[in-house]
Tab-separated table of C-alpha atoms and ligand atoms in Angstrom:
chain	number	residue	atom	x	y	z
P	208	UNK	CA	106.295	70.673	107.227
P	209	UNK	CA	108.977	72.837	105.420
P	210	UNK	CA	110.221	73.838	101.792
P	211	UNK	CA	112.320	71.079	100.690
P	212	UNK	CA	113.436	72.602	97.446
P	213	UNK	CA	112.662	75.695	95.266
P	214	UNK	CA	113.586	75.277	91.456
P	215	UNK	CA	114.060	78.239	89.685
P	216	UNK	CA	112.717	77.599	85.933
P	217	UNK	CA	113.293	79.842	83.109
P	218	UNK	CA	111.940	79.260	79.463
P	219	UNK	CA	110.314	80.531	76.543
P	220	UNK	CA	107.468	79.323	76.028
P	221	UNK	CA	105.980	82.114	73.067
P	222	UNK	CA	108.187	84.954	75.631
P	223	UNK	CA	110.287	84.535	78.047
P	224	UNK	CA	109.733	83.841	81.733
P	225	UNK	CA	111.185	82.835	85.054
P	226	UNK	CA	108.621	81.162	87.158
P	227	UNK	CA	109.731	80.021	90.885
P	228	UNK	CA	108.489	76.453	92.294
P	229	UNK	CA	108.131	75.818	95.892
P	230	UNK	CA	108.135	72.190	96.629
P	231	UNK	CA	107.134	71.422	100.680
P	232	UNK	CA	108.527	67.998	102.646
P	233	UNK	CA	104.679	66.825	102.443
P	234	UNK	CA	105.120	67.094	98.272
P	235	UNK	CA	102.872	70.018	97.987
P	236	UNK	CA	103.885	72.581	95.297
P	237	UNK	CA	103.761	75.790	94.674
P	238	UNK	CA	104.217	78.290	92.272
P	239	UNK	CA	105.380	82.242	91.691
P	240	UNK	CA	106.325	84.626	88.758
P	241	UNK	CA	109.514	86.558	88.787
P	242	UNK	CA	109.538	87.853	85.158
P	243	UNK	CA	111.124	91.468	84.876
P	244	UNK	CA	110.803	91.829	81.195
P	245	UNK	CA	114.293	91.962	79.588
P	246	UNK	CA	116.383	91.745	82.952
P	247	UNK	CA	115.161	88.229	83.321
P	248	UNK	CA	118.831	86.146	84.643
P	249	UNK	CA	118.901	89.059	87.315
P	250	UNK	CA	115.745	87.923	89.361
P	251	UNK	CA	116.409	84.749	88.329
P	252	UNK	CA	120.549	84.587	89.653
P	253	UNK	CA	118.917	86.733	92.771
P	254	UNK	CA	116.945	83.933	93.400
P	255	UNK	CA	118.996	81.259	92.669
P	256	UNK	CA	121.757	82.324	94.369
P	257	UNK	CA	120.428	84.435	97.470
P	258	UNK	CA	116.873	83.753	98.089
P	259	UNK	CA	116.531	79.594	97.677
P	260	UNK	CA	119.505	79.001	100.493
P	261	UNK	CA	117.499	80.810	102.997
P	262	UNK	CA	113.901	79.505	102.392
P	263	UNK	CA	115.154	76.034	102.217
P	264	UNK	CA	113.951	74.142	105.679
P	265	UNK	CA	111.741	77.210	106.517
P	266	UNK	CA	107.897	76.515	107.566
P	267	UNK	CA	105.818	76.699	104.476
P	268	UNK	CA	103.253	78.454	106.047
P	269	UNK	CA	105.189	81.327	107.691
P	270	UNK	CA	104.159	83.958	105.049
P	271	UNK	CA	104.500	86.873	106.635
P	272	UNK	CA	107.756	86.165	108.192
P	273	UNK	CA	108.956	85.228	105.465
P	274	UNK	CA	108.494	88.258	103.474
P	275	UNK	CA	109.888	90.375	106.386
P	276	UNK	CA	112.864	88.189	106.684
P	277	UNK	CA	113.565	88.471	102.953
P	278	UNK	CA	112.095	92.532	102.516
P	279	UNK	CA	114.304	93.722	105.862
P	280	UNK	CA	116.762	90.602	105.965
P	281	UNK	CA	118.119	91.648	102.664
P	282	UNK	CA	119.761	95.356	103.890
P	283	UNK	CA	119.242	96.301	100.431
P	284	UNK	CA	115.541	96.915	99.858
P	285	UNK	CA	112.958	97.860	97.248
P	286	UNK	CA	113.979	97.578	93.459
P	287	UNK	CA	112.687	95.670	90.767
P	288	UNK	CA	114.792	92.477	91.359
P	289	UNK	CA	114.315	92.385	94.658
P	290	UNK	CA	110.667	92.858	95.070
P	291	UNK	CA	110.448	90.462	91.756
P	292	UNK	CA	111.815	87.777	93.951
P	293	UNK	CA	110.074	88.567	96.712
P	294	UNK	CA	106.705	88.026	95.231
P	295	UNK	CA	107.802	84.890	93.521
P	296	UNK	CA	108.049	83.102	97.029
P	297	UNK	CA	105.172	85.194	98.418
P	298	UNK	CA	103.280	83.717	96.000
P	299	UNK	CA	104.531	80.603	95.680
P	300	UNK	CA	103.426	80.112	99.721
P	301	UNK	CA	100.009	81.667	99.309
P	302	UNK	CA	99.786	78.868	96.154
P	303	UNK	CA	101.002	75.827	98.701
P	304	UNK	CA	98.601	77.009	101.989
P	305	UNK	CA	95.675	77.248	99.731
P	306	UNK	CA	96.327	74.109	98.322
P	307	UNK	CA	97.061	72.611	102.131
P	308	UNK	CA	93.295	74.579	103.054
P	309	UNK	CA	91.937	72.930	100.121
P	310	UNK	CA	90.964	75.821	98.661
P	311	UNK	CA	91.331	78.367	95.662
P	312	UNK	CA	93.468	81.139	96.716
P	313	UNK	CA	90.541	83.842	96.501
P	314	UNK	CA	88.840	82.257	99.593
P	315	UNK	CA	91.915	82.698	102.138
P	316	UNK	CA	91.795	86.472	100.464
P	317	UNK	CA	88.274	86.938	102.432
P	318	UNK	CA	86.506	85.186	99.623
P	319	UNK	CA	84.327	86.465	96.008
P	320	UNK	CA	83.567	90.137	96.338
P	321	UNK	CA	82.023	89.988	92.900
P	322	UNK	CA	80.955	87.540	90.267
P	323	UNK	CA	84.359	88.240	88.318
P	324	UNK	CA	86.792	90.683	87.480
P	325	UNK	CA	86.109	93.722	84.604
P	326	UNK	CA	88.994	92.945	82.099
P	327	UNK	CA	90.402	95.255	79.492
P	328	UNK	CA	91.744	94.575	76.235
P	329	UNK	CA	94.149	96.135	74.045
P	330	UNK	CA	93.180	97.730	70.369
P	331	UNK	CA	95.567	98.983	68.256
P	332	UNK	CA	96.399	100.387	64.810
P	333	UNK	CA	98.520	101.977	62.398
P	334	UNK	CA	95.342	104.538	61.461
P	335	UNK	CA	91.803	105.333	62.624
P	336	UNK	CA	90.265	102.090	60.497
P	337	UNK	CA	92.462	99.753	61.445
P	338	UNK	CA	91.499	100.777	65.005
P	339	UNK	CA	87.957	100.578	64.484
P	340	UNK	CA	88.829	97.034	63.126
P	341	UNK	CA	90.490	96.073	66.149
P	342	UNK	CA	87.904	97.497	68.665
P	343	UNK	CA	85.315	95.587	66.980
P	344	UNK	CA	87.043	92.538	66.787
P	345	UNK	CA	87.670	92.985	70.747
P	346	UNK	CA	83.922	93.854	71.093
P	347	UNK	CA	83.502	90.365	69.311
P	348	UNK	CA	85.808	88.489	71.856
P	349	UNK	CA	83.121	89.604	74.500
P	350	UNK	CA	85.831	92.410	76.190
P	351	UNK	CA	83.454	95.311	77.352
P	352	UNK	CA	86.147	97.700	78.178
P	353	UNK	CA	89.068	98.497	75.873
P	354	UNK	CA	92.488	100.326	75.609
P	355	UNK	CA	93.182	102.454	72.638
P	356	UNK	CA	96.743	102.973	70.852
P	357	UNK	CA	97.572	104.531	67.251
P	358	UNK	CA	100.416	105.221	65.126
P	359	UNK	CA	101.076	108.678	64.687
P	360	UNK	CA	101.457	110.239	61.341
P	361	UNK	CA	105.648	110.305	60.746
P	362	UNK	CA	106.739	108.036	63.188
P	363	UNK	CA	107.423	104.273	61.916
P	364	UNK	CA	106.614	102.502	65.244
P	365	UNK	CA	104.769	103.426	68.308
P	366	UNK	CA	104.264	101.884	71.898
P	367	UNK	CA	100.922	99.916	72.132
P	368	UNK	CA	100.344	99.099	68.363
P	369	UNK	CA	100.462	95.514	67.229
P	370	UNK	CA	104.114	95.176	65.987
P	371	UNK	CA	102.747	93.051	63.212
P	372	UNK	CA	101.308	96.301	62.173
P	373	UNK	CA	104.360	98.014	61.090
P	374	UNK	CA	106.201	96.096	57.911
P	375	UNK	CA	109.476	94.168	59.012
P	376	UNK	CA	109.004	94.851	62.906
P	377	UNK	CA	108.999	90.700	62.860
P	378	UNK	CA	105.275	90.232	64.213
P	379	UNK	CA	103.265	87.127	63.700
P	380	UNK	CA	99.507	88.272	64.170
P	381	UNK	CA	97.777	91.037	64.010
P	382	UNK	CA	97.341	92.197	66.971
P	383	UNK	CA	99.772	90.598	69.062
P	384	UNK	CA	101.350	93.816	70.886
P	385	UNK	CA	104.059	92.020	72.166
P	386	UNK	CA	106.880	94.883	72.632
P	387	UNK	CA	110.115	92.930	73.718
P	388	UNK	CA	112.067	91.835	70.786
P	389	UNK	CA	114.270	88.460	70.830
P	390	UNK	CA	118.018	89.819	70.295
P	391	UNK	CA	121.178	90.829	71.500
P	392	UNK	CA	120.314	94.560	71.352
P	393	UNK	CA	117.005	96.230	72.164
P	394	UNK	CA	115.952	97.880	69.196
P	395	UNK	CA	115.743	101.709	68.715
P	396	UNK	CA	112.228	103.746	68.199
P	397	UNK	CA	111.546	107.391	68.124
P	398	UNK	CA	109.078	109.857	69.740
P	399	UNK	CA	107.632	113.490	68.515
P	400	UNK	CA	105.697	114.436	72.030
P	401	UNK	CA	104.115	117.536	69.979
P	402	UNK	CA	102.843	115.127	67.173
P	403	UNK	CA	101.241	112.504	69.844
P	404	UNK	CA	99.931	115.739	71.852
P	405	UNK	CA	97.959	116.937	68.738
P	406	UNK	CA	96.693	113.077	67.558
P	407	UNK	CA	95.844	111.964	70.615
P	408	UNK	CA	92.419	113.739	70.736
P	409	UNK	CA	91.949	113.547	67.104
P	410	UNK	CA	91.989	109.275	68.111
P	411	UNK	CA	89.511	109.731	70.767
P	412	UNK	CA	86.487	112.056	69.398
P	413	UNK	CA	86.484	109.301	66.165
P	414	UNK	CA	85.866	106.450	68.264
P	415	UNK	CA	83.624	108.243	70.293
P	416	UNK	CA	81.997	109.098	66.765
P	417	UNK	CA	81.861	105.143	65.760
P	418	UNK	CA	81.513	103.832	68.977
P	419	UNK	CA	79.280	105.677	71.556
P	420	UNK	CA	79.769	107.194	75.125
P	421	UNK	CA	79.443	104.237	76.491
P	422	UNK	CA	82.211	101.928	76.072
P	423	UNK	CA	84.948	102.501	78.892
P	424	UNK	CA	88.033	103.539	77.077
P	425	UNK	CA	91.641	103.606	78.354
P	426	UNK	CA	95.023	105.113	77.086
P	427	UNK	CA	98.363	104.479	77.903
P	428	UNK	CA	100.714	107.769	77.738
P	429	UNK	CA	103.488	105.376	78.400
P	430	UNK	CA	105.613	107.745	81.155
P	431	UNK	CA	106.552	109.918	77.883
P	432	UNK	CA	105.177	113.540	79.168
P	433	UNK	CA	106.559	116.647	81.053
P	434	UNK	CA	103.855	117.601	83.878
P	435	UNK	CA	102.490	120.205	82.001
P	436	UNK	CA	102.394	118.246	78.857
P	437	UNK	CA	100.324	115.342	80.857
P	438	UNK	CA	98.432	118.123	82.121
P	439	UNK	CA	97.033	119.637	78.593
P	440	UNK	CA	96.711	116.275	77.254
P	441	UNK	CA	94.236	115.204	80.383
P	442	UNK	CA	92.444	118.285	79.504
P	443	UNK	CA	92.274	117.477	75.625
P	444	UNK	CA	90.581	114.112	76.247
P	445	UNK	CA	88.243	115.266	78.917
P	446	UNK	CA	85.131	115.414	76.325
P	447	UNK	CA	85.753	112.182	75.330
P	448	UNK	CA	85.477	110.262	78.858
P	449	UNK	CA	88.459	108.215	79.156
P	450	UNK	CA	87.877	105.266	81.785
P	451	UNK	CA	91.560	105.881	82.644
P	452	UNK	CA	95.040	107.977	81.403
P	453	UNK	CA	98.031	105.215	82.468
P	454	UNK	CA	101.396	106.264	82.968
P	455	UNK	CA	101.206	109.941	81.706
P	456	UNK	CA	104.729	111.317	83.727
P	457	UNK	CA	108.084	109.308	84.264
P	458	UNK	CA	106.867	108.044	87.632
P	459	UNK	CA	110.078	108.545	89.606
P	460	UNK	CA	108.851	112.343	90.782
P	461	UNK	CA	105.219	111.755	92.723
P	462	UNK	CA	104.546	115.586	92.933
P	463	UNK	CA	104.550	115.961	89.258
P	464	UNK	CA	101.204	114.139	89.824
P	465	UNK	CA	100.229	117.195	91.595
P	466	UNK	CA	100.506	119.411	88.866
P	467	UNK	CA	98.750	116.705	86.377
P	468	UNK	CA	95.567	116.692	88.517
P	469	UNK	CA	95.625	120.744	89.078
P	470	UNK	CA	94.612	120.946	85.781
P	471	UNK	CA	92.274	117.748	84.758
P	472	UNK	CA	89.731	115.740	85.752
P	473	UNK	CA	90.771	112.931	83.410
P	474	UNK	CA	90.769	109.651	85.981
P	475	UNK	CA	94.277	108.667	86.476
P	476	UNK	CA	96.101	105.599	86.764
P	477	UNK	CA	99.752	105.030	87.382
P	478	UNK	CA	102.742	102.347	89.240
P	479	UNK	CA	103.040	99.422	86.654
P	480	UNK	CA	106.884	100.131	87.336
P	481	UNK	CA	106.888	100.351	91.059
P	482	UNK	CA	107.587	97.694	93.315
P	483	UNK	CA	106.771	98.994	97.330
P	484	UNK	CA	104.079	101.149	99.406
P	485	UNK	CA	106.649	103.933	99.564
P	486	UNK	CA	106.223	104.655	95.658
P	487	UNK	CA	102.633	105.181	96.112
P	488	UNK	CA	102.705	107.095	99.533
P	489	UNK	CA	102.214	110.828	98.383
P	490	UNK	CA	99.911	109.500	95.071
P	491	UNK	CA	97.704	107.953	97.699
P	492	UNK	CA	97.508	110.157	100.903
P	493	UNK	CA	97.048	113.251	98.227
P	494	UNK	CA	94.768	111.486	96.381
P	495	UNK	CA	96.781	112.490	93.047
P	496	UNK	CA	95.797	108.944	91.080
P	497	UNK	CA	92.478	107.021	91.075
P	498	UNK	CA	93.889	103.166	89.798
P	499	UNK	CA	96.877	101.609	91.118
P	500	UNK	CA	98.950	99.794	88.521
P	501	UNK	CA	101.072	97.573	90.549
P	502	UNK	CA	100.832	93.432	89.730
P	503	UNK	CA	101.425	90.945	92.212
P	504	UNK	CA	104.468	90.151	90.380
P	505	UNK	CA	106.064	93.113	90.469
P	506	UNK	CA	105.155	94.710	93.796
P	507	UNK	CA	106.331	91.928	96.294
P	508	UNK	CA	103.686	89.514	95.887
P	509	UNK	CA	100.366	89.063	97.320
P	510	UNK	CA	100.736	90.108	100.728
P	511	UNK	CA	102.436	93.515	99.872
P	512	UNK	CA	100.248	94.464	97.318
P	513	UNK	CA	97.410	94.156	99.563
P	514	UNK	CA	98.191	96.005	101.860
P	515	UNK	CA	99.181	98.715	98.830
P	516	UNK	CA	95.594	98.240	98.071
P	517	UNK	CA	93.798	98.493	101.422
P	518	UNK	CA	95.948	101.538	101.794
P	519	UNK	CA	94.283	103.089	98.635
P	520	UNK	CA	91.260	102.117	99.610
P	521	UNK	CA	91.010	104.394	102.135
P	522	UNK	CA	91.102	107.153	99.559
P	523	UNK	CA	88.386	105.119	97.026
P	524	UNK	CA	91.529	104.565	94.751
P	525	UNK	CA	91.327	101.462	93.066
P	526	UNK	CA	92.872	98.250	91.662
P	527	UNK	CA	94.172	98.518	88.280
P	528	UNK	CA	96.818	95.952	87.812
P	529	UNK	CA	99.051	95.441	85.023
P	530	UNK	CA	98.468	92.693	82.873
P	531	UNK	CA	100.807	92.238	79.856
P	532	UNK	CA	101.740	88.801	78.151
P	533	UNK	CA	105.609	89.690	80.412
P	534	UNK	CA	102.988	88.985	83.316
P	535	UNK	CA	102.964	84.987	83.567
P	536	UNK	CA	99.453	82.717	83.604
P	537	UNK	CA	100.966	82.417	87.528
P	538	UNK	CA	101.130	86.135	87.856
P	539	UNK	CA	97.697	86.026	86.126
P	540	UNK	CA	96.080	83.876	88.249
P	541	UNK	CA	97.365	85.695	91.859
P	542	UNK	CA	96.139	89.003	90.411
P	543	UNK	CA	92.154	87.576	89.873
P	544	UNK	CA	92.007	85.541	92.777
P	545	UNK	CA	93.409	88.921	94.642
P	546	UNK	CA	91.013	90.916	92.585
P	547	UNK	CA	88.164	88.835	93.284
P	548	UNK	CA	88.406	89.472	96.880
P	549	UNK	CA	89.331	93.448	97.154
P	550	UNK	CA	86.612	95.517	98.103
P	551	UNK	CA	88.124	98.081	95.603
P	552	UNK	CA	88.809	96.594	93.053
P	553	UNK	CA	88.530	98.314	89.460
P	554	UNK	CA	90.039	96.650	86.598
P	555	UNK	CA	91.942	94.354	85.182
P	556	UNK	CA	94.417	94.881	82.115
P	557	UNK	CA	94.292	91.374	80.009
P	558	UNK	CA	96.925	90.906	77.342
P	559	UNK	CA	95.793	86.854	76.356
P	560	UNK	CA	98.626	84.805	76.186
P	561	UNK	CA	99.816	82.727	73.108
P	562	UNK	CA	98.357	79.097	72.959
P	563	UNK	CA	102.223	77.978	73.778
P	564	UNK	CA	102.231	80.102	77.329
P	565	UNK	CA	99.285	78.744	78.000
P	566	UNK	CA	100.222	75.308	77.367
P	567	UNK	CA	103.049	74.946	79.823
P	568	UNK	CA	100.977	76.780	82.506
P	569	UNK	CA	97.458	75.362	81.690
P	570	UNK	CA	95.711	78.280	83.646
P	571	UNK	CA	92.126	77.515	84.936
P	572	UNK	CA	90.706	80.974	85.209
P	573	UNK	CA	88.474	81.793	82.185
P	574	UNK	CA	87.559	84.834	80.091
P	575	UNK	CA	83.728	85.224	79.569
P	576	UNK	CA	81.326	88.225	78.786
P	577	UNK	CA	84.166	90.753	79.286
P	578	UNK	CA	85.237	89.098	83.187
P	579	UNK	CA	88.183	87.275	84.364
P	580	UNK	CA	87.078	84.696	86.737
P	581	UNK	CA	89.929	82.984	88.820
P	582	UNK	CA	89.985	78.662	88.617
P	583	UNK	CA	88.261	77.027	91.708
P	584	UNK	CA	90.799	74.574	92.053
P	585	UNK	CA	92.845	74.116	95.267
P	586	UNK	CA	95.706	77.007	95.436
P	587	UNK	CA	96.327	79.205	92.126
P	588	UNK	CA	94.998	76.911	89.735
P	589	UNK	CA	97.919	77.107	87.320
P	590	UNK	CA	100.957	74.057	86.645
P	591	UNK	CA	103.944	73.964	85.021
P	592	UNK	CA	104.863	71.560	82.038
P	593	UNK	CA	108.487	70.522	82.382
P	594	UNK	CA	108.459	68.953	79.215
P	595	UNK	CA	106.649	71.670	77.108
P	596	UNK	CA	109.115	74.589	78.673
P	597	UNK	CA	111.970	73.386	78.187
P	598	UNK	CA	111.713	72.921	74.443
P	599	UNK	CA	111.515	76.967	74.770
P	600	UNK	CA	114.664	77.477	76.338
P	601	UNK	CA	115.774	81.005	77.574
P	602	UNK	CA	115.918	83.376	74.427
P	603	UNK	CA	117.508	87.015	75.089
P	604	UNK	CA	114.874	89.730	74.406
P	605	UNK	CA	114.746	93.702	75.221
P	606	UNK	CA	112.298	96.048	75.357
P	607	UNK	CA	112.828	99.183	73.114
P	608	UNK	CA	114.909	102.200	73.539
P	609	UNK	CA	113.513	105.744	72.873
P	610	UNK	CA	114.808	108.863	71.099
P	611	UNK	CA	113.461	111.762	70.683
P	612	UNK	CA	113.785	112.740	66.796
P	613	UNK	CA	116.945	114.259	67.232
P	614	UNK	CA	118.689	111.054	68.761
P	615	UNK	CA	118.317	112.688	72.544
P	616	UNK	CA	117.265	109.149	74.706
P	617	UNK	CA	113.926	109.386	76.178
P	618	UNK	CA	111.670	107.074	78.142
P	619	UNK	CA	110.135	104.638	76.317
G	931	KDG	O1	107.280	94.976	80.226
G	931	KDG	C1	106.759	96.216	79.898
G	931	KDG	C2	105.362	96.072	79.380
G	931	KDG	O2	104.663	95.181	80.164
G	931	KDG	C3	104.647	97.393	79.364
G	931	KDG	O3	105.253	98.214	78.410
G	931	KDG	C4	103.179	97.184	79.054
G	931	KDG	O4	102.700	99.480	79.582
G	931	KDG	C5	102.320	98.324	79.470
G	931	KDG	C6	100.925	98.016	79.754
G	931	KDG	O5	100.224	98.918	80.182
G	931	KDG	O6	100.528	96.868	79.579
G	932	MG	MG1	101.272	100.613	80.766
């Protein structure tokens, strides 16, 4: 049996994704995400045009060599393209031999470690009520762990909080944080480091207030912070217990990790952006982080991010992996039955898709009491609805640009 044609689909369906579908000789298919939010025609022209001639006629079930042959076949390694595409066929495989085992996926992955996977939900907004709103609303949706994002008083938008929030930023629902924006352009949004540095804390201490030490509270920091800036924020929301600080440094330079952890004991999670092992390697071995970020989607698929995660095991790191709406019901679905199976597994970030994703993938894991439990179906247990996609065809969209209040660009 071999691949007798891979389709590269992109649509719209509520956002825009590029999904790859393996079809074997036998008529089994398979499917994998490739969505790099806003550089979406680059994965998908570097699959179209340089992965799918060289998978065609290979041996479905050669997963391993396959990702070798495409990782060191290429010359040109890493990246986000590259590893993009990579885990759109790795995935698409692992989808095709479960289905061949007649299986879900999570039982070739060693099988259920636990009953289902914590998830974590986003709260956002523009002040301290309208936070409280959304946390309670989450607490209502059964989510029993929860992210935390405000405005901050004299900037007009801010990373993590509900576009619809802000007047004219074009959002639908409430809280449907949703930050790439349909358009030619990526629009422009600006930062004040010292003003988020002093709120910050301010945020926390009133929700512990309202709330109670026990809810497991996250933040993202969204790679905006000098080391020593990370550093005395850490510090600032030590009293207040977070479950995790994400992304607190530009994650390019590891070692400024180093200096982060010198100074707090504030758990740390960090790698949404990086796609191999080798981003991870001093974070890891110097135990400088305590969640890894990577998805399946982004990190080369299944097979390379567990071995990112058996790696971190060693060190009692744990799973953490991104899970935005740019993450597709496919991507979804690889990352719980993955998570379901890790021995160190931690958490799970879930964005919930819009009713029109969801349609054209028709995803059979489920959300109850605050876990993610993967679809026992053979394979991934998600499709794709021809029909339904492509009446969302392809529609540009960017993430934001950053400036710093004086028009410098920063990282957003
Ligand atoms: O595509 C970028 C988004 O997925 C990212 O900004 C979301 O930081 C993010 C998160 O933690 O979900
Ligand atoms: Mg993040």
């Amino acid at each position: 049996m071999t691949i007798d044609s891979a389709e590269v689909l992109v649509a719209s369906p509520g956002r825009n994704f590029v999904t790859l579908r393996i079809t074997t000789s036998d008529g089994v298919t398979g499917l994998g995400d490739a969505t790099v939010n806003g550089r979406e025609l680059a994965v998908a022209s570097y699959l179209r045009d340089h992965v799918v001639p060289l998978i065609l006629g290979r041996d479905e079930h050669r997963i391993e060599d396959t990702w070798q042959y495409l990782y060191r076949g290429a010359y040109w390694r890493r990246g986000p393209i590259t590893m993009a595409a990579i885990a759109a066929v790795d995935t698409a495989l692992w989808d095709i031999k479960a289905k061949h085992a007649g299986m879900p996926l999570y039982q070739l992955l060693g099988g259920k470690s636990r009953e289902g996977c914590l998830a974590y939900g986003h709260a956002s907004g523009r002040d301290v009520p309208e936070l409280f709103d959304s946390i309670r609303q989450h607490q209502a949706e059964g989510f029993r762990a929860i992210r935390v994002q405000t405005g901050i008083p004299g900037l007009d938008s801010v990373y993590g909080v509900a576009a619809s929030a802000f007047a004219g930023a074009g959002g639908t629902a409430r809280y449907d944080h949703e930050p790439a924006r349909r358009g030619a352009q990526p629009v422009e949004e600006r930062w004040d480091t010292r003003a988020y540095l002093r709120h910050a804390p301010t945020v926390f201490e009133a929700v512990r207030n309202e709330f109670g030490p026990e809810l497991p509270l996250l933040h993202d920091a969204h790679h905006r912070l000098t080391p020593i800036q990370a550093a005395k924020l850490g510090k600032s929301l030590e009293p207040y217990d977070l479950f995790w600080l994400e992304d607190v440094t530009p994650a390019e330079n590891q070692a400024a990790l180093r200096l982060v952890r010198e100074h707090t004991t504030t758990p740390l999670a960090i790698g949404e952006v990086f796609n191999t092992i080798w981003d991870y390697r001093e974070l890891i071995e110097n135990q400088l982080i305590d969640y890894v970020r990577s998805p399946v989607t982004h990190a080369g698929g299944i097979t390379a991010l567990r071995r990112i995660f058996d790696y971190a095991g060693i060190y009692q790191i744990k799973s953490g992996m991104h899970g935005p709406t740019d993450i597709s019901p496919v991507g979804m679905a690889a990352a719980l039955h993955l998570g379901i199976a890790l021995h160190n597994f931690g958490i799970q970030e879930y964005m919930t898709h819009s009713p029109i994703t969801d349609e054209v993938f028709q995803p059979t894991y489920r959300f109850s009491e605050g876990l993610l439990i993967p679809g026992d179906s053979p394979g991934l247990g998600v499709s794709y609805l021809d029909e339904v996609a492509n009446a969302n065809p392809y529609d540009q969209a960017y993430l934001p640009v950053n400036r710093l209040m004086d028009g410098t660009v920063h990282d957003w």
